[in-house]
Coordinates of C-alpha atoms (C1' of nucleotides) in Angstrom, one line a residue:
Chain A
M1 CA -14.1 56.2 -29.0
K2 CA -10.8 54.2 -28.6
N3 CA -7.6 56.2 -29.1
L4 CA -9.4 59.3 -30.0
D5 CA -10.4 62.5 -28.0
V6 CA -13.7 63.0 -29.6
S7 CA -14.2 66.5 -28.2
S8 CA -10.8 67.7 -29.2
F9 CA -11.2 66.2 -32.7
Q10 CA -14.6 67.8 -33.3
N11 CA -13.2 71.2 -32.1
D12 CA -10.1 71.0 -34.4
L13 CA -12.1 69.9 -37.4
I14 CA -14.9 72.4 -37.0
S15 CA -12.5 75.3 -36.2
W16 CA -10.6 74.5 -39.3
F17 CA -13.7 74.4 -41.5
T18 CA -14.9 77.6 -40.1
K19 CA -11.8 79.3 -41.1
E20 CA -10.8 77.5 -44.3
Q21 CA -14.0 76.5 -46.1
R22 CA -14.3 77.3 -49.7
T23 CA -16.9 80.0 -50.8
L24 CA -19.5 78.1 -52.7
P25 CA -22.7 79.1 -54.3
W26 CA -24.7 76.6 -52.2
R27 CA -23.1 77.8 -48.9
Q28 CA -24.8 81.2 -49.2
D29 CA -27.6 80.1 -47.1
T30 CA -29.3 76.8 -45.8
D31 CA -32.5 76.7 -47.8
P32 CA -33.3 73.1 -47.7
Y33 CA -34.3 73.1 -51.4
K34 CA -30.9 74.6 -52.4
V35 CA -29.0 72.2 -50.2
W36 CA -31.0 69.4 -51.8
V37 CA -30.2 70.5 -55.3
S38 CA -26.6 70.9 -54.6
E39 CA -26.3 67.4 -53.0
I40 CA -28.0 65.8 -56.0
M41 CA -25.7 67.6 -58.4
L42 CA -22.5 66.9 -56.3
Q43 CA -23.1 63.0 -56.4
Q44 CA -20.2 61.6 -58.3
T45 CA -19.4 65.0 -59.6
R46 CA -16.7 67.5 -59.0
V47 CA -17.4 70.8 -57.3
D48 CA -15.9 72.9 -60.3
T49 CA -18.2 71.1 -62.7
V50 CA -21.2 71.6 -60.5
I51 CA -20.9 75.4 -59.8
P52 CA -22.2 76.8 -63.1
Y53 CA -24.8 74.2 -63.3
F54 CA -26.1 75.0 -59.8
N55 CA -26.1 78.6 -60.5
R56 CA -28.1 78.3 -63.6
F57 CA -30.6 75.8 -62.2
I58 CA -31.4 77.9 -59.2
R59 CA -31.8 80.9 -61.4
Q60 CA -34.3 78.9 -63.6
F61 CA -36.0 76.9 -60.8
P62 CA -35.5 79.1 -57.6
S63 CA -38.0 77.3 -55.5
I64 CA -39.9 74.0 -54.8
D65 CA -42.8 75.5 -56.6
A66 CA -41.0 76.7 -59.6
L67 CA -39.3 73.3 -60.2
A68 CA -42.5 71.3 -59.4
E69 CA -44.3 73.2 -62.2
A70 CA -41.5 73.0 -64.8
D71 CA -41.7 70.9 -67.9
E72 CA -39.5 67.9 -67.8
E73 CA -38.0 69.0 -71.1
R74 CA -36.7 72.3 -69.6
V75 CA -35.4 70.4 -66.4
L76 CA -33.5 67.8 -68.5
K77 CA -32.1 70.7 -70.6
A78 CA -30.8 72.4 -67.5
W79 CA -29.0 69.1 -66.6
E80 CA -27.6 68.6 -70.1
G81 CA -23.8 67.5 -69.9
L82 CA -23.9 66.8 -66.1
G83 CA -24.6 63.1 -66.5
Y84 CA -26.5 60.6 -64.5
Y85 CA -29.7 62.0 -65.8
S86 CA -31.9 59.9 -63.5
R87 CA -30.7 62.2 -60.7
V88 CA -32.7 65.1 -62.2
R89 CA -35.7 63.0 -63.2
N90 CA -35.8 61.7 -59.6
L91 CA -35.3 65.1 -58.2
H92 CA -38.2 66.5 -60.2
A93 CA -40.5 63.8 -59.1
A94 CA -39.4 64.2 -55.5
V95 CA -40.0 67.9 -55.6
K96 CA -43.5 67.5 -56.9
E97 CA -44.1 64.9 -54.0
V98 CA -42.9 67.5 -51.5
K99 CA -45.2 70.1 -53.1
E100 CA -48.2 67.8 -52.9
Q101 CA -47.6 65.8 -49.7
Y102 CA -45.6 68.1 -47.5
G103 CA -47.0 71.5 -48.4
G104 CA -43.8 72.5 -50.2
K105 CA -41.6 72.0 -47.1
V106 CA -38.7 69.6 -47.4
P107 CA -39.2 66.9 -44.7
D108 CA -36.9 67.1 -41.7
T109 CA -37.0 63.4 -40.5
P110 CA -34.8 60.6 -41.7
E111 CA -37.9 58.4 -42.3
A112 CA -39.8 61.0 -44.6
I113 CA -36.8 62.3 -46.5
S114 CA -35.3 58.9 -47.3
K115 CA -38.6 58.0 -49.1
L116 CA -38.1 60.7 -51.6
Q117 CA -37.0 59.5 -55.0
G118 CA -33.2 59.9 -55.5
V119 CA -32.6 60.5 -51.8
G120 CA -30.4 57.7 -50.3
P121 CA -28.5 57.4 -47.1
Y122 CA -25.9 60.0 -47.9
T123 CA -28.2 62.7 -49.3
S124 CA -30.6 62.1 -46.4
G125 CA -27.9 62.7 -43.9
A126 CA -26.5 65.7 -45.8
I127 CA -29.7 67.6 -46.1
L128 CA -30.9 66.9 -42.5
S129 CA -27.6 68.1 -41.0
I130 CA -26.9 71.1 -43.2
A131 CA -30.3 72.4 -43.7
Y132 CA -31.9 71.4 -40.3
G133 CA -29.0 70.8 -37.9
V134 CA -30.0 67.1 -37.3
P135 CA -27.0 65.0 -36.2
E136 CA -27.3 62.3 -38.9
P137 CA -24.2 60.8 -40.6
A138 CA -23.6 61.9 -44.2
V139 CA -21.1 59.2 -45.4
D140 CA -19.8 59.8 -49.0
G141 CA -16.4 58.7 -50.5
N142 CA -14.6 61.5 -48.8
V143 CA -15.8 60.6 -45.3
M144 CA -14.8 57.0 -45.9
R145 CA -11.4 58.0 -47.1
V146 CA -10.8 60.5 -44.2
L147 CA -12.2 58.2 -41.4
S148 CA -10.5 55.2 -42.7
R149 CA -7.2 57.0 -42.2
I150 CA -8.1 58.6 -38.9
L151 CA -9.3 55.3 -37.4
T152 CA -7.3 53.0 -39.5
I153 CA -10.3 51.1 -40.8
W154 CA -9.1 48.5 -43.4
E155 CA -12.4 47.5 -44.8
D156 CA -13.0 47.7 -48.6
I157 CA -14.7 51.0 -49.2
A158 CA -15.9 49.6 -52.7
K159 CA -18.2 47.2 -50.9
P160 CA -21.7 48.7 -50.2
S161 CA -21.8 47.1 -46.9
T162 CA -18.8 49.0 -45.6
R163 CA -20.7 52.2 -45.5
K164 CA -22.5 51.1 -42.3
I165 CA -19.2 50.8 -40.5
F166 CA -18.4 54.5 -41.2
E167 CA -22.0 55.6 -40.4
E168 CA -21.6 53.9 -37.1
A169 CA -18.2 55.7 -36.6
V170 CA -19.8 59.1 -37.4
R171 CA -22.6 58.6 -34.9
Q172 CA -20.0 58.3 -32.2
L173 CA -17.9 61.2 -33.5
I174 CA -20.4 63.8 -34.7
S175 CA -20.9 67.1 -33.0
H176 CA -24.4 67.6 -31.6
E177 CA -23.7 71.3 -31.3
N178 CA -23.0 71.7 -35.0
P179 CA -23.6 68.6 -37.1
S180 CA -23.8 70.7 -40.2
Y181 CA -20.2 71.9 -39.9
F182 CA -19.0 68.5 -38.7
N183 CA -20.2 66.7 -41.8
Q184 CA -19.2 69.4 -44.2
A185 CA -15.8 69.6 -42.6
L186 CA -15.1 65.9 -43.1
M187 CA -16.0 66.3 -46.8
E188 CA -14.1 69.4 -47.1
L189 CA -11.1 67.9 -45.6
G190 CA -11.3 65.0 -47.9
A191 CA -11.7 67.2 -50.9
I192 CA -8.6 69.6 -50.3
V193 CA -6.4 68.1 -47.7
C194 CA -6.9 64.3 -47.2
T195 CA -7.0 63.6 -50.8
P196 CA -6.7 60.2 -52.4
T197 CA -3.2 60.3 -53.5
S198 CA -0.4 62.3 -51.7
P199 CA -2.7 63.7 -48.9
S200 CA -1.3 67.0 -47.3
C201 CA -0.8 65.7 -43.8
L202 CA 1.5 68.5 -42.8
L203 CA -1.3 70.9 -43.4
C204 CA -3.9 68.7 -41.8
P205 CA -5.8 70.2 -38.7
V206 CA -6.5 66.8 -37.4
R207 CA -3.2 64.9 -38.1
N208 CA -2.6 64.6 -34.3
H209 CA -5.8 62.5 -34.2
C210 CA -4.9 60.5 -37.3
Q211 CA -3.8 56.9 -36.6
A212 CA -2.7 56.4 -40.2
F213 CA -0.5 59.4 -39.9
H214 CA 1.1 58.2 -36.7
Q215 CA 1.7 54.8 -38.3
G216 CA 2.8 56.3 -41.7
V217 CA 0.3 54.3 -43.7
Q218 CA -1.9 57.1 -44.8
T219 CA -1.2 56.3 -48.5
D220 CA -2.3 52.6 -47.9
L221 CA -5.8 53.7 -47.0
P222 CA -8.5 53.5 -47.9
V223 CA -8.6 50.0 -49.1
K224 CA -10.6 49.9 -52.4
T225 CA -11.0 47.2 -54.9
K226 CA -10.7 48.1 -58.6
N227 CA -13.5 48.6 -61.1
K228 CA -14.1 46.4 -64.1
K229 CA -13.1 47.5 -67.5
Q230 CA -15.8 49.0 -69.9
K231 CA -17.3 47.0 -72.7
R232 CA -17.1 48.4 -76.2
V233 CA -20.2 48.8 -78.3
Q234 CA -20.1 49.7 -82.1
L235 CA -22.8 52.0 -83.3
A236 CA -23.7 53.7 -86.5
A237 CA -25.6 57.0 -86.5
A238 CA -27.1 59.4 -89.0
I239 CA -27.7 63.2 -89.1
L240 CA -30.6 63.2 -91.5
V241 CA -32.0 66.3 -93.1
N242 CA -35.2 66.8 -95.1
E243 CA -35.9 69.1 -98.0
E244 CA -36.6 71.9 -95.6
G245 CA -33.4 71.6 -93.8
K246 CA -35.0 70.0 -90.7
I247 CA -33.1 67.4 -88.7
L248 CA -34.5 64.2 -87.5
I249 CA -34.2 63.5 -83.7
H250 CA -35.4 60.6 -81.6
K251 CA -36.3 60.6 -77.8
R252 CA -34.7 57.8 -75.9
P253 CA -36.8 55.5 -73.7
G254 CA -37.8 56.6 -70.2
S255 CA -35.5 54.2 -68.4
G256 CA -31.9 53.0 -68.8
L257 CA -28.9 54.7 -70.5
L258 CA -29.6 58.5 -71.2
A259 CA -33.2 58.1 -70.4
N260 CA -35.4 60.7 -72.0
L261 CA -32.7 62.4 -73.8
W262 CA -32.9 63.2 -77.5
E263 CA -30.4 61.8 -80.1
F264 CA -29.7 61.3 -83.7
P265 CA -31.0 57.9 -85.0
N266 CA -28.5 55.2 -84.5
T267 CA -28.2 51.5 -84.1
E268 CA -25.8 49.1 -82.6
M269 CA -23.6 47.1 -85.2
I270 CA -24.6 43.5 -84.4
M271 CA -22.6 42.3 -87.3
P272 CA -19.5 44.6 -87.6
L273 CA -18.3 42.9 -90.7
R274 CA -21.4 43.7 -92.7
N275 CA -21.6 47.2 -94.6
E276 CA -22.4 49.7 -91.8
K277 CA -24.2 52.1 -94.2
E278 CA -26.5 49.2 -95.3
Q279 CA -27.2 48.2 -91.8
L280 CA -28.0 51.8 -90.9
G281 CA -30.2 52.3 -93.9
D282 CA -32.1 49.0 -93.1
F283 CA -32.6 50.1 -89.5
L284 CA -34.1 53.6 -90.4
I285 CA -36.8 51.8 -92.6
S286 CA -37.6 49.0 -90.4
E287 CA -37.8 51.1 -87.1
W288 CA -39.0 54.5 -88.4
K289 CA -40.1 53.9 -92.0
V290 CA -37.6 56.5 -93.0
E291 CA -36.0 56.1 -96.4
A292 CA -32.8 58.0 -96.6
E293 CA -29.9 58.5 -99.0
L294 CA -26.9 58.2 -96.8
K295 CA -23.6 59.8 -97.8
D296 CA -20.2 58.6 -97.0
Q297 CA -19.2 58.5 -93.3
I298 CA -18.3 62.0 -92.0
G299 CA -16.3 60.9 -89.1
Q300 CA -16.3 58.8 -85.9
I301 CA -16.7 59.3 -82.2
E302 CA -15.4 57.6 -79.3
H303 CA -17.5 58.2 -76.1
I304 CA -16.5 56.8 -72.7
F305 CA -19.1 56.1 -70.1
S306 CA -18.4 54.7 -66.7
H307 CA -19.4 51.2 -67.7
L308 CA -19.1 51.1 -71.5
I309 CA -17.5 52.8 -74.5
W310 CA -19.4 53.8 -77.6
N311 CA -17.6 53.8 -80.9
I312 CA -19.9 55.6 -83.3
N313 CA -19.4 56.0 -87.1
V314 CA -21.3 59.0 -88.0
F315 CA -23.1 59.4 -91.4
S316 CA -25.0 62.3 -92.9
G317 CA -27.9 62.0 -95.4
M318 CA -31.0 63.3 -97.0
I319 CA -34.5 62.1 -96.0
L320 CA -36.4 60.9 -99.2
S321 CA -39.7 59.9 -97.8
D322 CA -42.4 61.6 -95.6
V323 CA -41.7 61.3 -91.9
E324 CA -44.5 60.5 -89.6
E325 CA -43.6 62.5 -86.5
Q326 CA -44.4 60.8 -83.3
A327 CA -44.0 61.7 -79.5
N328 CA -40.5 60.3 -79.7
L329 CA -39.7 61.3 -83.3
K330 CA -39.5 64.8 -84.5
L331 CA -38.1 67.0 -87.2
V332 CA -36.6 70.2 -85.9
S333 CA -34.7 73.1 -87.3
L334 CA -31.2 73.7 -86.1
K335 CA -32.6 76.6 -84.0
E336 CA -35.4 74.4 -82.5
L337 CA -32.7 71.7 -81.7
E338 CA -31.3 74.1 -78.9
Q339 CA -34.4 73.4 -76.9
Y340 CA -33.8 69.6 -76.7
A341 CA -31.3 67.9 -74.2
L342 CA -28.8 65.9 -76.1
P343 CA -26.1 63.5 -74.6
V344 CA -22.6 64.9 -74.9
S345 CA -21.8 62.1 -77.5
H346 CA -24.5 63.5 -79.8
Q347 CA -23.3 67.1 -79.2
K348 CA -20.0 65.8 -80.6
M349 CA -21.8 64.4 -83.6
L350 CA -23.6 67.6 -84.3
K351 CA -20.4 69.6 -84.1
L352 CA -18.8 67.1 -86.4
Y353 CA -21.8 67.6 -88.8
L354 CA -21.7 71.3 -88.7
S355 CA -18.1 71.6 -89.5
D356 CA -18.3 69.0 -92.3
Chain B
dG1 C1' -24.4 42.0 -53.7
dA2 C1' -23.4 43.2 -58.5
dT3 C1' -24.6 46.1 -62.1
dC4 C1' -26.2 50.1 -64.2
dC5 C1' -26.0 55.0 -64.7
dG6 C1' -22.3 60.2 -67.4
dT7 C1' -18.8 63.3 -67.7
dG8 C1' -14.4 65.8 -67.6
dG9 C1' -10.0 66.1 -65.3
dC10 C1' -5.8 64.4 -64.2
dA11 C1' -1.4 61.7 -62.8
Chain C
dT1 C1' -2.6 56.5 -73.2
dT2 C1' -5.0 54.3 -69.6
dG3 C1' -6.8 54.1 -65.4
dC4 C1' -9.1 56.2 -61.7
dC5 C1' -11.6 59.1 -60.0
dA6 C1' -15.9 62.9 -57.7
dA7 C1' -20.2 65.2 -52.1
dG8 C1' -24.4 57.9 -54.7
dG9 C1' -28.9 55.7 -55.8
dA10 C1' -31.8 52.4 -58.1
dT11 C1' -32.6 47.9 -59.3

DNA sequence: GATCCGTGGCA
DNA sequence: TTGCCAAGGAT
């Protein structure tokens, strides 16, 4: 590698990680299943957020077999609040696949492991290197940031095609003696030293190898184009109770936003100027044949997703008709509701209702 | 390649 | 307050 003493770089990086790595629950051992779970949870999600979820999840589902045999409702409930719920549905499906097709052992080749649902290029490399010591690249956002600075790579890291450039770089740099620590060290460095804004270059174990530091351009890298703004969507939702005090909930479709999570009945306001309570009442009858007496609005909620914003006007009401329960439509008591995974937006609605 | 898919923290 | 993010993958 041009302008870089690879052996010295590996040594400085791995020595630093050996000494300075954070103690984390998924670093207690290298059980491929636990490495796998942690890597899925850590996708686009901060370490501090993941820690309690990881501990609970492993307690509930300690092994491939335990997770493979679990009901999806329980699995989704364990993921409630973490976001990107397709991650856990894919993990669940993939774990069943490993149990059935690989005798319960997580595959140890790039070809096999990459076929598992939810396992892309990053996760494949992470599991192979950390759990099995295979020298494969594991290029995430941290790695692209760190290496863009060390090697002064000016490609736009927001473009999917750019990842290949960094994978090629890692193949030339990775330690074959300890690929696990090499990959983890790059990510750890990105997380606690080589941060997006104001990197701590004076504390960096590899600053002598860093071209951006030498040129004083570390804050100009990486190059990353901006995201688009979220779209706003106006919703009206109802927390409806029957004469027994049971609450009406609806299971969302199996694909798309918040797939398979439960929610309070709601509908998008296509005509924002028309009376919302009327639109909501019409929706309840036409969609669910539920006649309800809606009270005045009990509040409003704004919920921000990565790509859209929900503005929800929340109503409460009494169910006047009989409800025909279906697989995706249930009446549950407040206590039973605890068994169902709700999106955070609907947890906010419930809290609003209970304090009303 | 562009878009979809969550959430909470922080400058 | 607003934007931007944080150990990505599927379509």
